[in-house]
XYZ file of C-alpha atoms in Angstrom:
358
model
C -72.211 44.674 -81.810
C -72.939 43.283 -78.347
C -69.776 41.188 -78.649
C -67.669 44.250 -79.473
C -69.155 46.215 -76.577
C -68.373 43.369 -74.210
C -64.745 43.238 -75.360
C -64.376 47.017 -74.975
C -65.839 46.842 -71.474
C -63.414 44.086 -70.485
C -60.456 46.025 -71.877
C -61.456 49.162 -69.981
C -61.785 47.120 -66.766
C -58.356 45.573 -67.242
C -56.852 49.015 -67.917
C -58.397 50.451 -64.755
C -57.157 47.449 -62.736
C -53.636 47.833 -64.123
C -53.611 51.542 -63.258
C -54.736 50.767 -59.693
C -52.025 48.109 -59.280
C -49.306 50.407 -60.583
C -50.520 53.244 -58.388
C -50.514 51.018 -55.277
C -47.024 49.728 -56.020
C -45.737 53.246 -56.550
C -47.307 54.453 -53.322
C -45.789 51.587 -51.351
C -42.366 52.263 -52.857
C -42.684 55.968 -52.052
C -43.681 55.326 -48.448
C -40.852 52.818 -48.067
C -38.407 55.344 -49.475
C -39.591 58.030 -47.049
C -39.370 55.683 -44.043
C -35.929 54.304 -44.797
C -34.092 57.067 -46.623
C -35.827 60.170 -45.329
C -36.587 63.380 -47.205
C -34.130 65.628 -48.972
C -34.000 68.034 -46.033
C -32.907 65.369 -43.559
C -29.712 63.381 -43.971
C -30.574 61.046 -41.081
C -32.879 58.120 -41.860
C -36.113 57.973 -39.917
C -35.835 54.210 -39.584
C -32.568 52.295 -39.603
C -32.487 48.707 -40.828
C -30.207 46.703 -38.544
C -27.925 44.092 -40.052
C -28.893 40.556 -39.107
C -26.394 39.007 -36.708
C -26.398 35.235 -36.626
C -26.566 34.027 -33.010
C -23.553 32.248 -31.542
C -24.387 28.540 -31.628
C -22.589 28.097 -28.291
C -25.415 29.983 -26.592
C -28.442 28.619 -28.433
C -30.455 25.677 -27.160
C -28.731 25.372 -23.789
C -29.936 22.671 -21.430
C -32.400 24.289 -18.980
C -32.346 21.619 -16.291
C -35.407 19.872 -14.860
C -38.595 21.715 -13.897
C -39.897 21.515 -10.315
C -42.976 19.551 -11.356
C -40.700 16.653 -12.303
C -40.104 16.023 -8.611
C -43.619 14.639 -8.471
C -42.341 11.254 -9.683
C -40.486 10.865 -6.370
C -42.103 9.932 -3.085
C -42.405 12.492 -0.294
C -39.245 11.353 1.499
C -37.149 11.584 -1.677
C -38.585 15.017 -2.496
C -37.661 16.257 0.974
C -34.133 14.933 0.522
C -33.775 16.686 -2.864
C -35.072 19.955 -1.412
C -32.696 19.679 1.539
C -29.824 19.076 -0.873
C -30.678 22.242 -2.769
C -30.835 24.151 0.504
C -27.392 22.841 1.485
C -25.917 23.937 -1.866
C -27.503 27.383 -1.681
C -26.836 28.046 2.029
C -23.992 25.700 2.896
C -22.537 27.868 5.641
C -25.814 28.020 7.576
C -25.530 24.278 8.114
C -21.883 23.326 7.613
C -19.949 26.579 8.027
C -17.930 27.780 11.046
C -21.210 28.728 12.787
C -23.354 26.132 11.048
C -26.262 24.379 12.756
C -25.144 20.854 11.769
C -21.350 20.679 11.792
C -18.532 23.233 11.289
C -16.611 21.703 8.381
C -16.229 24.566 5.852
C -14.930 28.119 5.516
C -18.180 30.096 5.493
C -18.637 30.168 1.730
C -21.630 28.510 0.097
C -21.427 25.966 -2.714
C -23.658 28.392 -4.617
C -20.892 31.008 -4.585
C -19.126 28.940 -7.240
C -22.079 26.897 -8.569
C -24.631 29.598 -9.351
C -28.365 29.217 -8.813
C -27.657 26.205 -6.627
C -25.758 24.576 -9.479
C -28.467 25.134 -12.089
C -27.308 28.165 -14.115
C -26.188 27.460 -17.713
C -22.428 28.037 -18.015
C -22.545 28.894 -14.302
C -20.411 25.942 -13.162
C -23.574 23.874 -12.870
C -24.086 20.207 -12.009
C -26.087 19.183 -15.092
C -23.544 16.627 -16.327
C -22.332 15.207 -13.004
C -24.796 12.339 -12.644
C -24.440 11.323 -16.296
C -20.628 11.355 -16.390
C -19.725 9.895 -12.977
C -18.154 7.561 -12.006
C -15.279 8.513 -14.280
C -11.497 8.437 -14.357
C -9.855 11.731 -13.417
C -6.204 12.492 -13.989
C -6.010 14.662 -10.870
C -6.439 11.691 -8.565
C -5.366 9.027 -11.044
C -8.426 6.987 -10.077
C -12.037 6.427 -11.027
C -14.081 8.855 -8.948
C -17.736 8.667 -7.950
C -20.154 11.418 -6.966
C -19.145 11.168 -3.275
C -15.551 11.945 -4.204
C -16.723 14.849 -6.376
C -18.631 16.437 -3.484
C -15.841 15.720 -1.012
C -13.305 17.474 -3.230
C -15.450 20.612 -3.290
C -15.573 20.732 0.494
C -11.837 20.104 0.862
C -10.742 22.519 -1.880
C -13.294 25.192 -2.767
C -14.680 25.381 0.789
C -11.223 24.747 2.300
C -12.717 22.360 4.825
C -13.481 18.713 5.448
C -15.701 16.341 3.494
C -19.076 15.436 5.002
C -19.421 11.860 6.212
C -20.431 9.795 3.185
C -23.239 8.185 5.224
C -24.598 11.444 6.622
C -28.012 12.849 5.700
C -26.269 15.935 4.312
C -24.144 13.962 1.859
C -27.153 11.880 0.811
C -29.207 15.031 0.280
C -26.553 16.720 -1.849
C -26.200 13.574 -3.959
C -29.988 13.313 -4.363
C -30.159 16.919 -5.528
C -27.291 16.472 -8.001
C -28.962 13.337 -9.330
C -32.224 15.222 -9.776
C -30.462 18.042 -11.660
C -29.255 15.389 -14.104
C -32.809 14.280 -14.881
C -33.156 13.637 -18.602
C -29.433 13.774 -19.395
C -28.220 10.754 -21.362
C -25.493 8.617 -19.803
C -21.954 9.808 -20.599
C -23.295 12.985 -22.185
C -22.702 16.586 -21.122
C -25.553 18.805 -22.342
C -24.788 22.182 -23.897
C -24.303 24.773 -21.166
C -22.820 22.339 -18.635
C -20.055 23.408 -16.285
C -17.903 26.379 -17.293
C -17.571 27.868 -20.769
C -14.146 27.237 -22.336
C -12.946 30.707 -23.242
C -10.722 31.230 -26.268
C -7.118 31.749 -25.166
C -5.053 34.905 -25.527
C -2.022 35.177 -27.780
C -0.176 36.806 -24.898
C 0.241 35.975 -21.243
C -2.533 36.944 -18.870
C -1.718 40.146 -16.986
C -2.491 40.563 -13.248
C -1.664 44.282 -13.453
C -4.328 44.876 -16.080
C -6.584 42.538 -14.124
C -6.281 44.734 -11.032
C -7.808 47.607 -12.991
C -10.705 45.400 -14.095
C -11.193 44.206 -10.523
C -11.338 47.755 -9.175
C -13.852 48.794 -11.811
C -16.096 45.726 -11.951
C -15.593 43.543 -8.858
C -14.419 45.562 -5.892
C -17.830 47.007 -5.007
C -19.026 43.509 -4.044
C -15.867 41.598 -3.121
C -14.122 44.580 -1.484
C -10.683 46.120 -1.944
C -8.829 43.353 -0.146
C -10.878 40.545 -1.660
C -12.418 39.777 1.728
C -16.026 39.778 0.547
C -19.021 40.927 2.585
C -20.108 38.898 5.592
C -23.867 38.512 6.040
C -25.576 40.221 8.977
C -25.922 36.949 10.887
C -22.186 36.330 10.631
C -22.734 32.787 9.346
C -22.183 33.192 5.619
C -21.180 35.702 2.962
C -23.450 37.976 0.982
C -20.525 38.309 -1.433
C -17.794 35.663 -1.031
C -14.110 36.358 -0.416
C -11.967 35.902 -3.531
C -8.703 35.579 -1.667
C -7.450 35.551 1.894
C -7.927 32.976 4.679
C -11.651 32.413 4.062
C -11.520 31.832 0.312
C -10.920 28.723 -1.812
C -7.508 27.111 -1.542
C -4.824 26.430 -4.164
C -6.282 23.007 -4.940
C -9.657 24.353 -6.101
C -10.738 24.180 -9.716
C -11.187 27.963 -9.909
C -7.537 28.414 -8.989
C -6.814 27.450 -12.586
C -6.925 30.716 -14.488
C -8.719 29.221 -17.512
C -11.583 28.049 -15.294
C -11.862 31.368 -13.483
C -11.782 33.323 -16.756
C -14.582 31.280 -18.323
C -16.577 31.559 -15.124
C -16.416 35.347 -14.750
C -16.892 36.065 -18.462
C -20.486 34.814 -18.463
C -21.427 35.225 -14.794
C -19.808 38.376 -13.436
C -20.328 41.102 -12.335
C -23.160 39.642 -10.274
C -26.352 39.333 -12.294
C -24.609 38.788 -15.619
C -25.328 35.637 -17.615
C -24.297 34.377 -21.036
C -27.119 36.523 -22.416
C -25.669 39.852 -21.279
C -21.903 39.500 -20.762
C -20.060 42.677 -19.761
C -16.397 41.671 -19.699
C -14.329 41.268 -22.832
C -12.337 38.053 -23.189
C -9.129 39.896 -22.331
C -10.686 41.456 -19.223
C -11.902 38.041 -18.081
C -8.466 36.461 -18.519
C -6.656 39.341 -16.825
C -8.962 39.641 -13.822
C -8.648 35.871 -13.364
C -4.881 36.286 -13.312
C -5.135 39.071 -10.754
C -7.462 37.235 -8.361
C -5.401 34.047 -8.554
C -2.168 35.950 -7.965
C -3.377 36.921 -4.501
C -2.667 34.926 -1.304
C -5.045 32.187 -0.224
C -5.047 28.971 1.849
C -2.653 26.229 0.805
C -3.245 22.497 0.470
C -1.066 19.432 0.203
C -1.194 18.569 -3.498
C 1.542 15.931 -3.428
C -0.921 13.164 -4.326
C -2.501 15.093 -7.179
C -1.677 14.236 -10.789
C 0.248 10.993 -10.179
C 0.797 10.923 -13.946
C 2.359 14.314 -14.623
C 1.618 13.934 -18.330
C -2.031 14.433 -17.414
C -1.580 17.865 -15.860
C -3.606 20.573 -17.633
C -1.816 23.372 -19.460
C -2.569 25.924 -16.724
C -1.863 23.835 -13.639
C 0.524 26.157 -11.784
C 2.599 23.606 -9.867
C 5.346 21.354 -11.207
C 6.917 19.003 -11.904
C 5.915 18.825 -15.561
C 6.675 16.537 -18.450
C 7.200 19.608 -20.671
C 9.999 22.206 -20.533
C 7.858 25.213 -19.526
C 8.079 27.047 -16.207
C 5.527 27.215 -13.414
C 5.057 30.919 -14.193
C 4.140 30.198 -17.812
C 1.857 27.354 -16.799
C 0.069 29.732 -14.454
C -0.140 32.935 -16.508
C 0.635 31.861 -20.062
C 1.014 32.320 -22.914
C -0.608 28.894 -23.066
C -0.496 28.137 -26.776
C 3.168 27.028 -26.800
C 2.378 24.609 -23.946
C -0.656 23.216 -25.757
C 1.304 22.879 -29.008
C 4.138 21.060 -27.237
C 1.703 18.666 -25.571
C -0.086 17.953 -28.833
C 3.163 17.375 -30.714
C 4.570 14.977 -28.143
C 1.261 13.223 -27.756
C 1.321 12.603 -31.514
C 4.918 11.395 -31.359
C 4.083 8.890 -28.638
C 1.253 7.493 -30.711
C 3.500 6.886 -33.740
C 4.924 3.442 -34.303
C 8.709 3.236 -34.784
C 9.884 2.815 -38.355
C 11.935 -0.192 -39.506
C 14.943 2.092 -39.913
C 14.872 2.997 -36.239
C 14.755 -0.615 -35.004
């Protein structure tokens, strides 16, 4: 009898437990239904479930650059040199501009105008890969270039001025800062987020007319209607740099290539934008690049550039070329036919002649 009573008690307990479990599950389902679907008197859901969007791998795990504490491994003199180099990049014109305190060898722009956050912003035309990848051969000069040449080119092209003396404290400081920014980067490697993002090309030519509209809507408030920028109160540098005209970068600068300018503005402009919160569409970036680089700016003797014309990039706007396309198409596009032609003829050159052709 006691055995039967025990079994009945266990069965009743299991039944009660099962009822409680079913009741809890039903309540949870009901609450979930109310939260997501809503009641019959309301067609709009109370809570919407967003679709998961996989992040773009191009913008995940970007190289952050070295932290300030890492300077502690240098002695006091080296730290001062690195800090001075950063200051020169951020406020170039205060020292080396037309009214600079050291020497007037540039146009009043700062290196930071093109190399954001003193050359430390991911996809902001930064210096992260410079120390690791130089010296290196560059088609533009047809020679192996070192870091001194890299800095000199910026002064002569982007700052439309003269290169600092290679033995000067200013050159040494800039080089020390660039070297420090490359801390932790493996030799011959460019970490993710280095330089300028390579924007996907358009199927059509870039359009300066459409770009003018973008400029007026997104850029003009800072860079002004005539591209002249905004001069700082002290008259030494620019709060917002000129994008064309006599005080802007010249035709030999890297940003005069429309592909470089487009990738730069896409993830850095309007001011304050980064790769995390881009405002421009790809087409707007390409078109505003075409507009800005269609405007007048200082010239430069480029006769010694690209001694091997086969090495000219697809959007270099000055001939002669080894391909049959015009200067206008090289400048504004469409670029795909140029790229295809280059790839095809590169492949042909690499092929060995057949016996029949000998």
